[in-house]
């Protein structure tokens, strides 16, 4: 099966600054792929290159079996939801959809039918005559998703889809992403939320300082690093630091703890993605 997205040795420089360095990556058809990394890691730049919004300085990118310079062909196959709200605040919800449908040359009856279907899909049909200004942040994000679906893309790219949203809005967007994926759509998203990756992604690429530093599933990351963690408080309580020790299993971590004469300041818990991220990069995400 062909990849949905293939990057080979992709680099991006801004002036003399290298913000993406030698990125090689295959995203499979039908998967939810998450690019995870701290702010400034190069995630948005990578998504902008995959969606033809900016050109790589070097390397090769293929999307939906088209080379990245076949821009019109690619645009028919992809939907894009960027971080910045790109809706027209002076238009209504329906009018924003209408405008986008016309840009994609959808004939009127098909356009109307799809606007209705996708506004309904993201629970915005009752708000169709409201101005975009009247919508909450979560509603705007859902409208952006509905708009990106109008031409029925094969691959949906979402750059930080839930940043700044309240927990309910975030959960609803996760449900929408999962439903779209169950219907066969490939999803590529960037995030710096660990729980988003854990909830949604089949595979994860961790980026740091423009490079892909790890690639796999949550299960393979845990296999590689361990599933049990011993957390130990060191130093004086007012300036305490934490040391982390990985064990293959939670039981192994517990057995180690049980052998210690002095267990003060020690605890055992299951490893999570954030622990692995900190182990790989030496720093916290936020
Ligand atoms: P992320 O999405 O992981 O937060 P970005 O891809 O937005 O990271 O940014 C990576 C680096 O590239 C940052 O240091 C950012 O300042 C820089 N950068 C992004 N876009 C531009 C641009 N248009 N011009 C110059 N520098 C940029």
Coordinates of C-alpha atoms and ligand atoms in Angstrom, one line a residue:
X1 CA 0.0 0.0 0.0
X2 CA 1.3 3.5 -0.9
X3 CA 2.1 6.0 1.9
X4 CA -0.3 8.9 2.4
X5 CA 2.7 11.2 3.0
X6 CA 6.4 10.5 2.4
X7 CA 9.2 12.8 3.4
X8 CA 12.8 12.1 2.4
X9 CA 15.6 14.1 4.0
X10 CA 13.5 17.2 4.2
X11 CA 15.1 20.5 5.4
X12 CA 13.7 24.0 5.8
X13 CA 15.9 27.0 6.4
X14 CA 14.6 30.5 7.2
X15 CA 17.5 32.9 6.3
X16 CA 20.5 31.1 7.8
X17 CA 18.5 29.3 10.4
X18 CA 17.7 25.6 10.0
X19 CA 14.3 24.9 11.5
X20 CA 13.7 21.4 10.0
X21 CA 16.7 19.2 9.5
X22 CA 16.9 16.0 7.5
X23 CA 13.4 14.8 8.2
X24 CA 12.5 11.4 6.7
X25 CA 9.0 9.9 7.5
X26 CA 6.3 7.7 6.0
X27 CA 2.7 8.3 7.1
X28 CA 0.5 5.3 6.2
X29 CA -2.9 5.5 4.6
X30 CA -5.7 5.2 7.2
X31 CA -3.6 6.0 10.3
X32 CA -3.8 8.9 12.8
X33 CA -0.3 10.2 12.9
X34 CA 0.8 12.6 15.6
X35 CA 3.8 14.9 15.4
X36 CA 4.6 15.8 19.0
X37 CA 7.2 18.3 20.3
X38 CA 7.7 21.4 22.3
X39 CA 7.1 24.9 20.9
X40 CA 9.6 25.8 18.3
X41 CA 10.4 22.1 17.4
X42 CA 9.4 22.6 13.8
X43 CA 6.0 20.9 13.8
X44 CA 4.0 23.7 12.1
X45 CA 6.7 24.2 9.5
X46 CA 6.6 20.5 8.7
X47 CA 2.8 20.6 8.3
X48 CA 3.1 23.7 6.2
X49 CA 5.5 21.9 3.9
X50 CA 3.3 18.8 3.7
X51 CA 0.3 21.0 2.7
X52 CA 2.1 23.0 0.0
X53 CA 2.0 26.2 2.0
X54 CA 5.7 26.5 2.2
X55 CA 8.4 24.9 0.1
X56 CA 11.2 22.7 1.5
X57 CA 14.7 24.1 1.1
X58 CA 15.9 20.6 0.4
X59 CA 14.5 17.0 0.2
X60 CA 11.5 15.3 -1.4
X61 CA 7.9 15.3 -0.3
X62 CA 5.1 13.2 -1.7
X63 CA 1.5 13.5 -0.7
X64 CA -1.4 11.3 -1.9
X65 CA 1.0 9.9 -4.5
X66 CA 1.7 13.4 -5.9
X67 CA 5.0 15.1 -5.8
X68 CA 4.8 18.3 -3.7
X69 CA 5.1 20.6 -6.7
X70 CA 1.8 19.2 -8.1
X71 CA 0.0 21.7 -5.9
X72 CA -3.5 21.6 -7.5
X73 CA -3.6 17.8 -7.5
X74 CA -2.6 17.7 -3.8
X75 CA -5.1 20.4 -2.8
X76 CA -7.9 18.3 -4.1
X77 CA -6.8 15.4 -1.9
X78 CA -6.1 17.2 1.4
X79 CA -8.0 19.2 4.0
X80 CA -6.1 21.6 6.2
X81 CA -7.0 23.1 9.6
X82 CA -4.3 25.5 10.7
X83 CA -3.7 26.9 14.2
X84 CA -4.7 30.5 13.2
X85 CA -8.5 30.9 12.9
X86 CA -8.8 31.6 9.2
X87 CA -12.6 32.2 9.1
X88 CA -14.1 35.4 7.9
X89 CA -15.6 37.0 11.0
X90 CA -18.0 39.2 9.0
X91 CA -19.7 36.3 7.3
X92 CA -22.1 33.8 8.9
X93 CA -21.3 30.2 9.5
X94 CA -23.1 29.1 6.3
X95 CA -21.5 31.9 4.3
X96 CA -18.0 30.8 5.3
X97 CA -18.8 27.3 4.1
X98 CA -20.4 28.6 0.9
X99 CA -17.4 30.7 0.1
X100 CA -15.0 27.8 0.6
X101 CA -17.3 25.5 -1.5
X102 CA -17.2 28.0 -4.4
X103 CA -13.4 28.1 -4.2
X104 CA -13.4 24.4 -4.7
X105 CA -15.9 24.8 -7.7
X106 CA -18.5 22.6 -6.1
X107 CA -21.8 22.9 -8.1
X108 CA -24.6 24.6 -6.2
X109 CA -26.8 21.6 -5.3
X110 CA -23.8 19.5 -4.3
X111 CA -22.4 22.5 -2.3
X112 CA -25.6 23.0 -0.4
X113 CA -26.0 19.3 0.4
X114 CA -22.4 19.0 1.7
X115 CA -22.6 22.3 3.7
X116 CA -25.7 20.9 5.4
X117 CA -24.1 17.5 6.0
X118 CA -20.8 18.8 7.4
X119 CA -22.3 21.5 9.6
X120 CA -24.6 18.8 11.0
X121 CA -21.6 16.6 11.4
X122 CA -19.8 19.1 13.7
X123 CA -23.0 20.1 15.5
X124 CA -23.2 23.6 14.0
X125 CA -26.3 23.4 11.9
X126 CA -28.4 25.3 14.5
X127 CA -25.7 28.1 14.4
X128 CA -25.7 28.4 10.6
X129 CA -27.1 31.9 10.4
X130 CA -24.9 33.2 13.2
X131 CA -22.0 35.5 12.5
X132 CA -18.6 33.8 13.2
X133 CA -17.9 36.5 15.8
X134 CA -20.7 35.0 17.9
X135 CA -19.0 31.5 18.1
X136 CA -16.9 30.2 20.9
X137 CA -13.3 29.0 20.2
X138 CA -14.4 25.4 20.1
X139 CA -17.2 26.2 17.6
X140 CA -14.8 28.1 15.4
X141 CA -12.4 25.1 15.4
X142 CA -15.3 22.8 14.5
X143 CA -16.3 25.1 11.7
X144 CA -12.8 25.1 10.3
X145 CA -12.9 21.2 10.3
X146 CA -16.3 21.2 8.6
X147 CA -14.9 23.6 6.0
X148 CA -11.8 21.5 5.4
X149 CA -14.1 18.5 4.7
X150 CA -16.3 20.1 2.1
X151 CA -14.3 18.7 -0.9
X152 CA -14.1 15.3 0.8
X153 CA -10.3 15.1 1.2
X154 CA -8.4 11.8 1.7
X155 CA -6.0 13.2 4.2
X156 CA -6.8 15.8 6.9
X157 CA -4.0 17.9 8.4
X158 CA -4.6 19.6 11.7
X159 CA -2.1 21.9 13.3
X160 CA -2.6 22.0 17.1
X161 CA -6.4 21.3 16.7
X162 CA -7.3 21.8 20.3
X163 CA -4.9 24.4 21.6
X164 CA -6.6 26.8 23.9
X165 CA -9.9 24.9 24.0
X166 CA -11.9 23.9 27.1
X167 CA -12.0 20.2 28.0
X168 CA -15.5 19.6 26.5
X169 CA -14.6 21.2 23.2
X170 CA -11.4 19.2 23.1
X171 CA -13.2 15.9 23.7
X172 CA -15.7 16.7 21.0
X173 CA -12.9 17.5 18.5
X174 CA -11.2 14.2 19.4
X175 CA -14.5 12.4 18.7
X176 CA -14.8 14.0 15.3
X177 CA -11.2 13.1 14.4
X178 CA -11.8 9.5 15.5
X179 CA -15.0 9.3 13.5
X180 CA -13.4 10.6 10.4
X181 CA -10.6 8.2 10.8
X182 CA -13.0 5.3 11.2
X183 CA -14.5 6.3 7.9
X184 CA -11.1 5.8 6.3
X185 CA -9.5 9.3 6.4
X186 CA -5.8 9.6 7.1
X187 CA -5.2 12.1 9.8
X188 CA -2.0 14.0 10.4
X189 CA -1.9 16.3 13.5
X190 CA 0.6 18.2 15.5
X191 CA 0.2 18.8 19.2
X192 CA 2.1 19.5 22.3
X193 CA -0.5 17.8 24.5
X194 CA 0.6 14.3 25.6
X195 CA -2.9 13.2 26.4
X196 CA -4.1 14.1 22.9
X197 CA -1.4 11.8 21.4
X198 CA -2.3 9.1 23.9
X199 CA -6.0 9.4 23.1
X200 CA -5.8 9.6 19.4
X201 CA -2.7 8.6 17.6
X202 CA -1.8 5.2 16.1
X203 CA 1.8 6.3 15.6
X204 CA 3.8 9.2 17.0
X205 CA 6.8 11.1 15.7
X206 CA 8.6 13.1 18.4
X207 CA 10.3 16.3 17.1
X208 CA 12.8 18.4 18.9
X209 CA 14.9 21.2 17.5
X210 CA 13.9 20.4 13.9
X211 CA 14.7 16.7 14.0
X212 CA 12.7 13.6 14.4
X213 CA 14.1 12.0 17.5
X214 CA 11.7 9.1 17.9
X215 CA 9.1 7.3 15.9
X216 CA 6.8 4.5 16.9
X217 CA 3.6 3.6 18.8
X218 CA 3.0 4.3 22.5
X219 CA 3.4 0.5 23.0
X220 CA 6.8 0.4 21.2
X221 CA 8.0 3.4 23.1
X222 CA 7.1 1.6 26.3
X223 CA 8.8 -1.6 25.2
X224 CA 11.9 0.4 24.4
X225 CA 12.0 2.4 27.6
X226 CA 10.0 0.3 30.1
X227 CA 6.6 0.3 31.6
X228 CA 7.4 0.9 35.3
X229 CA 8.9 4.1 36.8
X230 CA 10.6 4.7 40.1
X231 CA 10.3 8.4 41.0
X232 CA 12.7 9.5 43.7
X233 CA 12.8 12.9 45.4
X234 CA 16.4 14.1 46.0
X235 CA 17.7 17.2 47.7
X236 CA 16.2 19.4 50.4
X237 CA 12.4 19.5 50.4
X238 CA 12.4 23.3 49.6
X239 CA 14.6 22.7 46.5
X240 CA 13.6 19.2 45.7
X241 CA 14.4 17.5 42.4
X242 CA 13.2 14.3 41.0
X243 CA 15.1 11.4 39.6
X244 CA 13.5 8.8 37.4
X245 CA 14.5 5.2 36.9
X246 CA 12.8 3.1 34.2
X247 CA 12.0 -0.6 34.7
X248 CA 10.7 -3.1 32.1
X249 CA 7.5 -3.6 34.1
X250 CA 5.6 -2.0 36.9
X251 CA 6.2 -5.1 39.0
X252 CA 9.9 -4.9 38.5
X253 CA 9.9 -1.3 39.7
X254 CA 7.8 -2.3 42.7
X255 CA 10.2 -5.2 43.5
X256 CA 13.1 -2.8 43.4
X257 CA 11.3 -0.4 45.7
X258 CA 10.4 -3.2 48.1
X259 CA 14.1 -4.1 48.5
X260 CA 15.1 -0.6 49.6
X261 CA 15.7 0.0 53.3
X262 CA 14.9 3.7 53.1
X263 CA 11.9 4.3 50.9
X264 CA 11.3 7.9 51.9
X265 CA 10.6 10.2 48.9
X266 CA 10.2 7.2 46.5
X267 CA 7.2 6.0 44.6
X268 CA 6.4 3.7 41.7
X269 CA 4.0 4.4 38.9
X270 CA 3.3 3.3 35.3
X271 CA 5.4 5.1 32.6
X272 CA 3.5 7.6 30.5
X273 CA 4.4 9.3 27.2
X274 CA 5.6 12.5 29.0
X275 CA 8.2 10.4 31.0
X276 CA 9.5 9.0 27.7
X277 CA 9.6 12.5 26.1
X278 CA 11.6 13.9 29.1
X279 CA 13.9 10.9 29.0
X280 CA 14.5 11.5 25.2
X281 CA 14.9 15.3 25.2
X282 CA 15.9 16.1 28.8
X283 CA 13.1 18.6 29.2
X284 CA 9.4 19.1 29.8
X285 CA 7.0 19.8 27.0
X286 CA 5.3 22.9 28.4
Ligands
LIG1 P1 6.3 24.4 16.3 O1 5.1 24.3 15.5 O2 6.9 23.1 16.7 O3 6.1 25.2 17.5 P2 7.4 26.0 14.2 O4 7.5 25.2 13.0 O5 6.3 27.0 14.3 O6 7.5 25.1 15.5 O7 8.7 26.9 14.3 C1 10.0 26.3 14.3 C2 11.0 27.4 14.3 O8 11.0 28.1 13.1 C3 10.8 28.5 15.4 O9 11.9 28.9 16.0 C4 10.1 29.6 14.6 O10 10.4 30.8 15.2 C5 10.8 29.5 13.3 N1 9.9 30.0 12.2 C6 8.7 29.5 11.8 N2 8.2 30.1 10.8 C7 9.1 31.1 10.4 C8 9.2 32.1 9.4 N3 8.2 32.3 8.5 N4 10.3 32.9 9.4 C9 11.3 32.7 10.2 N5 11.3 31.8 11.2 C10 10.2 31.0 11.3

